[in-house]
mmCIF file of C-alpha atoms and ligand atoms in Angstrom:
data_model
loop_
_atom_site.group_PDB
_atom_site.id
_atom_site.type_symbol
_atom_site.label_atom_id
_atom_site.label_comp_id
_atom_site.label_asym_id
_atom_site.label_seq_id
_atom_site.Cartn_x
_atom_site.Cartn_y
_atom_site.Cartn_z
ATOM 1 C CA UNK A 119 -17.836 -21.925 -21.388
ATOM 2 C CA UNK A 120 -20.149 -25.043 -21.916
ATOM 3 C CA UNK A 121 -17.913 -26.162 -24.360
ATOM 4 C CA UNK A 122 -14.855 -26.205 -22.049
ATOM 5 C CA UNK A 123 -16.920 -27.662 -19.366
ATOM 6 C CA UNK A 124 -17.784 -30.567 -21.846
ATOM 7 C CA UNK A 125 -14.083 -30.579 -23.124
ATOM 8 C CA UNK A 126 -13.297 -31.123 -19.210
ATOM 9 C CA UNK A 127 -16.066 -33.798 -18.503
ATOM 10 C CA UNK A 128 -14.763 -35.939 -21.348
ATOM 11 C CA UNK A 129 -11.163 -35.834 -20.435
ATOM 12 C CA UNK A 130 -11.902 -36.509 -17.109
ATOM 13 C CA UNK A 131 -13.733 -39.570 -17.736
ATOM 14 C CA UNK A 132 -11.061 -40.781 -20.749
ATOM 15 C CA UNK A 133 -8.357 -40.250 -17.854
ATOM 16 C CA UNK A 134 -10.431 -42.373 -15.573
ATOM 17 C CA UNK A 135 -10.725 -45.075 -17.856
ATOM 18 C CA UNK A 136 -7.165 -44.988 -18.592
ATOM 19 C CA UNK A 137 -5.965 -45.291 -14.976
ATOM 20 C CA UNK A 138 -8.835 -47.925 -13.913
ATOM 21 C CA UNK A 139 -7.548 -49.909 -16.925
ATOM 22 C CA UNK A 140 -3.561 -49.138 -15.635
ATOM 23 C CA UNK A 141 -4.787 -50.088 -12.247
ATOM 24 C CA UNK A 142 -6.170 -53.377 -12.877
ATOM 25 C CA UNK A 143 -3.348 -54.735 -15.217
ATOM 26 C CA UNK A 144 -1.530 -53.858 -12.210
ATOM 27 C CA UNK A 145 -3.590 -55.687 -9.983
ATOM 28 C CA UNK A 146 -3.805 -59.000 -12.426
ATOM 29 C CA UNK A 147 0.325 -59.003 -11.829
ATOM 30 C CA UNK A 148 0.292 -58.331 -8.191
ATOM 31 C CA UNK A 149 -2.206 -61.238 -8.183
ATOM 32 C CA UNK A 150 -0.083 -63.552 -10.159
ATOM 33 C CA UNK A 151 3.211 -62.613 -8.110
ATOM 34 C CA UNK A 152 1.290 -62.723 -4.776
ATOM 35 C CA UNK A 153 -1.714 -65.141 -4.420
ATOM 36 C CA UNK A 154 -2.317 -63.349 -1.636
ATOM 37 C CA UNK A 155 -2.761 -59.903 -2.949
ATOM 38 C CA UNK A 156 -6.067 -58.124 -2.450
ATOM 39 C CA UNK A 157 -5.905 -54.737 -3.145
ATOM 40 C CA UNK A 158 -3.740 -51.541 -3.700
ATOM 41 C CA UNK A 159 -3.745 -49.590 -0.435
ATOM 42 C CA UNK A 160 -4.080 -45.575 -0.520
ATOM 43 C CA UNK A 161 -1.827 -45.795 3.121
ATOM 44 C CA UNK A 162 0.741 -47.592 2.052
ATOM 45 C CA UNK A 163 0.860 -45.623 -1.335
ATOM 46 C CA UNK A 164 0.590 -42.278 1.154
ATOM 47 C CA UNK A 165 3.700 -43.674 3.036
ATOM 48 C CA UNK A 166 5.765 -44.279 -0.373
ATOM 49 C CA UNK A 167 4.998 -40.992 -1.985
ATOM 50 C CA UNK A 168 5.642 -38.795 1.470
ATOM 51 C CA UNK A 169 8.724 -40.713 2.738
ATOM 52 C CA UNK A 170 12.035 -39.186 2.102
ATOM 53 C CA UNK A 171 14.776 -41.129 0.627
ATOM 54 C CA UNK A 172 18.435 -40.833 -0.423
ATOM 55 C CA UNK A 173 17.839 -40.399 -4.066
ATOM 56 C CA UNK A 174 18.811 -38.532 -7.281
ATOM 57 C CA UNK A 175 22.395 -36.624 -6.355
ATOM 58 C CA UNK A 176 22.563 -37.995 -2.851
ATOM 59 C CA UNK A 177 19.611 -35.512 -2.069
ATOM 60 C CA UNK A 178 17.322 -36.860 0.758
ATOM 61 C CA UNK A 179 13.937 -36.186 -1.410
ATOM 62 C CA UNK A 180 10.532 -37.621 -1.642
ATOM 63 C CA UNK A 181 7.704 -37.614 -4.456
ATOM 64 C CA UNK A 182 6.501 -34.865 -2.421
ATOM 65 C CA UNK A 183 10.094 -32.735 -2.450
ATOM 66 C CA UNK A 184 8.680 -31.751 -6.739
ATOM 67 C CA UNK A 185 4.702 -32.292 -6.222
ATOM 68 C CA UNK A 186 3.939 -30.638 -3.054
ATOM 69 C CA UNK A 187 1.816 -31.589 -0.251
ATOM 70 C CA UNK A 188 -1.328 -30.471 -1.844
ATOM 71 C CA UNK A 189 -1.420 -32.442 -5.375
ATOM 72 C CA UNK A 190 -4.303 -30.154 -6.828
ATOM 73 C CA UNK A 191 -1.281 -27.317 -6.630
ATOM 74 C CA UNK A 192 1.338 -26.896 -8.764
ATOM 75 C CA UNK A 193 4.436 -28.420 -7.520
ATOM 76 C CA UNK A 194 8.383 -27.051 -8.397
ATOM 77 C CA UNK A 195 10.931 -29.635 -9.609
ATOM 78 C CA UNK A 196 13.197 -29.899 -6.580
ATOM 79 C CA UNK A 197 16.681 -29.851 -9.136
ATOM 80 C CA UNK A 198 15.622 -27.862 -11.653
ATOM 81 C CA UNK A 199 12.943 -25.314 -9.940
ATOM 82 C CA UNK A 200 10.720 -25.697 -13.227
ATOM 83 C CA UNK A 201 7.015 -25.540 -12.232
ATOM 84 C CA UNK A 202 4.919 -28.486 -12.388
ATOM 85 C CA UNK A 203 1.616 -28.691 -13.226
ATOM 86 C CA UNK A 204 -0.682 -30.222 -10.002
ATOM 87 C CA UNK A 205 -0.673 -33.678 -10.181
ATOM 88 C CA UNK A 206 -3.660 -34.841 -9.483
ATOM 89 C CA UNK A 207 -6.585 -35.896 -12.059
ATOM 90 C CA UNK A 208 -9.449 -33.619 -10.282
ATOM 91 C CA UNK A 209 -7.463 -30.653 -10.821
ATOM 92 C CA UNK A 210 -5.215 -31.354 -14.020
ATOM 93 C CA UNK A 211 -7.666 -33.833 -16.476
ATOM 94 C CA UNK A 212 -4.471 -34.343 -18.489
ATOM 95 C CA UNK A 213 -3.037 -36.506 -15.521
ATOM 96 C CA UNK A 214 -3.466 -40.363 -16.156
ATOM 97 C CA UNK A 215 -4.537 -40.150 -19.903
ATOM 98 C CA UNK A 216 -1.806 -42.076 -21.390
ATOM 99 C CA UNK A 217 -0.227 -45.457 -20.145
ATOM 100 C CA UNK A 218 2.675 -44.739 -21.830
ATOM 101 C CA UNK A 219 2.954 -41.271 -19.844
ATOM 102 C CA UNK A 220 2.393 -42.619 -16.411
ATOM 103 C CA UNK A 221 5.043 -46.042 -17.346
ATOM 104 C CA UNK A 222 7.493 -43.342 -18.320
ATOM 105 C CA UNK A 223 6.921 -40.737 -15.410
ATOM 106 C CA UNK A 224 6.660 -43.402 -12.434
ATOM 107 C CA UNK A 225 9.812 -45.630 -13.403
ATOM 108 C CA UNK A 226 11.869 -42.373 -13.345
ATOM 109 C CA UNK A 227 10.517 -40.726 -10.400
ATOM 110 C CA UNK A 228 10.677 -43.858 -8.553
ATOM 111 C CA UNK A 229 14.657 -43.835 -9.596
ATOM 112 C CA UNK A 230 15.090 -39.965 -8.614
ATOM 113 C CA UNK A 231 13.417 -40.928 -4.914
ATOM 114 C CA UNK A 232 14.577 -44.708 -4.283
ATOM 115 C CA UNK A 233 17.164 -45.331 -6.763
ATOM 116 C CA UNK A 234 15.324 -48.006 -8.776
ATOM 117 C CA UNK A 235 12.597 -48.828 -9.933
ATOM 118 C CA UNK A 236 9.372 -49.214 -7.928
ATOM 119 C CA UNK A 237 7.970 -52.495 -7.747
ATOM 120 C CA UNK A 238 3.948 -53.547 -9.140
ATOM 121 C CA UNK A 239 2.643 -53.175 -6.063
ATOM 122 C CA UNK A 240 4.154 -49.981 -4.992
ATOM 123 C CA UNK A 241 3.461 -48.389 -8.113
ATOM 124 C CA UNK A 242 -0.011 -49.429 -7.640
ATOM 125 C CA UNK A 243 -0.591 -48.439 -3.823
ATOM 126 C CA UNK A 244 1.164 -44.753 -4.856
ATOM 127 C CA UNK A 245 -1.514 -44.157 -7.601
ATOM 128 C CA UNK A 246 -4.424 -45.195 -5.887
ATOM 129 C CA UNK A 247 -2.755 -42.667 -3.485
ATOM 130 C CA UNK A 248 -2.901 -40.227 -6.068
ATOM 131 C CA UNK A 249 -5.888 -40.329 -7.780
ATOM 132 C CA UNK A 250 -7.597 -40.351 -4.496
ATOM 133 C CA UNK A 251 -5.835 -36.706 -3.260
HETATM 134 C C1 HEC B 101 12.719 -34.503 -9.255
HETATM 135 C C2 HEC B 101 11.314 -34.114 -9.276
HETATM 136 C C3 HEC B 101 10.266 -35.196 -9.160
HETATM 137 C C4 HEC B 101 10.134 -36.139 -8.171
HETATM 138 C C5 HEC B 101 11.019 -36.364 -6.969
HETATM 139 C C6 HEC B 101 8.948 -36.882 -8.484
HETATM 140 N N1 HEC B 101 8.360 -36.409 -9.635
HETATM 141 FE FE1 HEC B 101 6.716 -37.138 -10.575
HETATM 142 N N2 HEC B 101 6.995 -35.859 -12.112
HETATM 143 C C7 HEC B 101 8.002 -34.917 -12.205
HETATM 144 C C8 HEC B 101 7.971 -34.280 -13.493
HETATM 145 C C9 HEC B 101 8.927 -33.195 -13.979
HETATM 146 C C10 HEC B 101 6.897 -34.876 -14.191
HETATM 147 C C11 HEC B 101 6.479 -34.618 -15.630
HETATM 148 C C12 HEC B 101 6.113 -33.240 -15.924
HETATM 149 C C13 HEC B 101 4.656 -33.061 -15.824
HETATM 150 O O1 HEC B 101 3.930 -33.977 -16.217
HETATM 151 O O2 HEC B 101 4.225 -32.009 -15.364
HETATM 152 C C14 HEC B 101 6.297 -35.854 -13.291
HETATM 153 C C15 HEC B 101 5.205 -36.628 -13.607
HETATM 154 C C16 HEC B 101 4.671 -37.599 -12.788
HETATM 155 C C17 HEC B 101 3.557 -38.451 -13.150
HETATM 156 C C18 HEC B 101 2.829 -38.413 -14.482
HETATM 157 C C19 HEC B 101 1.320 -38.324 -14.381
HETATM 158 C C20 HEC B 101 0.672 -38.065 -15.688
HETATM 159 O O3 HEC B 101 -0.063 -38.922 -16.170
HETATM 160 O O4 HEC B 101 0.853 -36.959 -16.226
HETATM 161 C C21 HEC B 101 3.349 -39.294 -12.086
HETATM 162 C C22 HEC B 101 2.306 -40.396 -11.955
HETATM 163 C C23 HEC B 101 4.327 -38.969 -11.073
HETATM 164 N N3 HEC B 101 5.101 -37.932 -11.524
HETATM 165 C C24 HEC B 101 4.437 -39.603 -9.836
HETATM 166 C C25 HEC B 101 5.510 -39.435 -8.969
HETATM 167 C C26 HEC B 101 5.783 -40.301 -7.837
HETATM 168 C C27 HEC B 101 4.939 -41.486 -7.403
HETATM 169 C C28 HEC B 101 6.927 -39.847 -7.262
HETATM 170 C C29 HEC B 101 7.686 -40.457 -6.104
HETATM 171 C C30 HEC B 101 8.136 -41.851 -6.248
HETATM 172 C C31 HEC B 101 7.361 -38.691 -8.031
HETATM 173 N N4 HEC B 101 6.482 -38.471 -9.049
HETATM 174 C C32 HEC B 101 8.490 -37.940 -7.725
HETATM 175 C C33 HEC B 101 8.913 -34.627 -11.225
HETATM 176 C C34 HEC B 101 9.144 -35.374 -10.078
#
């Protein structure tokens, strides 16, 4: 048991490294594309991940139609009904542990909901969003 509860401490800090890192990268571009960027927003990232959208199929979905309302649940895959494992990092300490994960993950959910990619701020209001749920 202590062992899993240190396993769990020191993935949950190596996750919030990783993200914090992710984060301000993002922020540094925002910055450099908008001198008048201050910070991500967790309302406008609530609005992007709960707004529905024509997306993948012609479906009317959101980030929420495959993660759920409550993101420290397990969600279902709206297409394929495959379970998904809650998505966020209090719950599930392998969320946010890899760059490369999230890059991948975000740039094709944000094509199954809006049909393109989402933009550095977006991406960066919708996981301060997350992390925060
Ligand atoms: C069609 C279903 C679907 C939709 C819609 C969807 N996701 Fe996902 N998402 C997934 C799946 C599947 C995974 C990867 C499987 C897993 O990690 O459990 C995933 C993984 C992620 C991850 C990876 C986190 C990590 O580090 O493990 C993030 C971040 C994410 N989604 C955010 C979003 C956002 C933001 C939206 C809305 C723009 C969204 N998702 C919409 C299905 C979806």
């Amino acid at each position: 048991m202590k062992i899993i509860l240190t396993l769990v401490a020191l993935f949950g800090i190596s996750s919030a490294a990783v993200v914090d890192e992710f984060l301000e990268t993002l922020a540094k571009e925002a910055k450099v594309q908008d001198s008048s960027f201050k910070a991500f927003s967790i309302k406008r990232g609530e609005e992007i991940f709960t707004s529905k959208h024509i997306g993948k199929r012609g479906e009317e979905v959101s980030c929420v139609s495959c993660h759920g309302d409550d993101l420290n649940k397990a969600g279902k895959n709206f297409f394929t009904v495959k379970e998904i494992e809650p998505l966020s990092p209090k719950t599930n300490p392998k969320r946010f542990s890899e760059i490369k994960t999230i890059e991948k993950w975000l740039k094709r959910n944000f094509i199954d909901v809006y049909n393109r990619e989402g933009t550095i701020q977006e991406k960066g209001d919708v996981v301060t969003y997350i992390i925060n749920k």
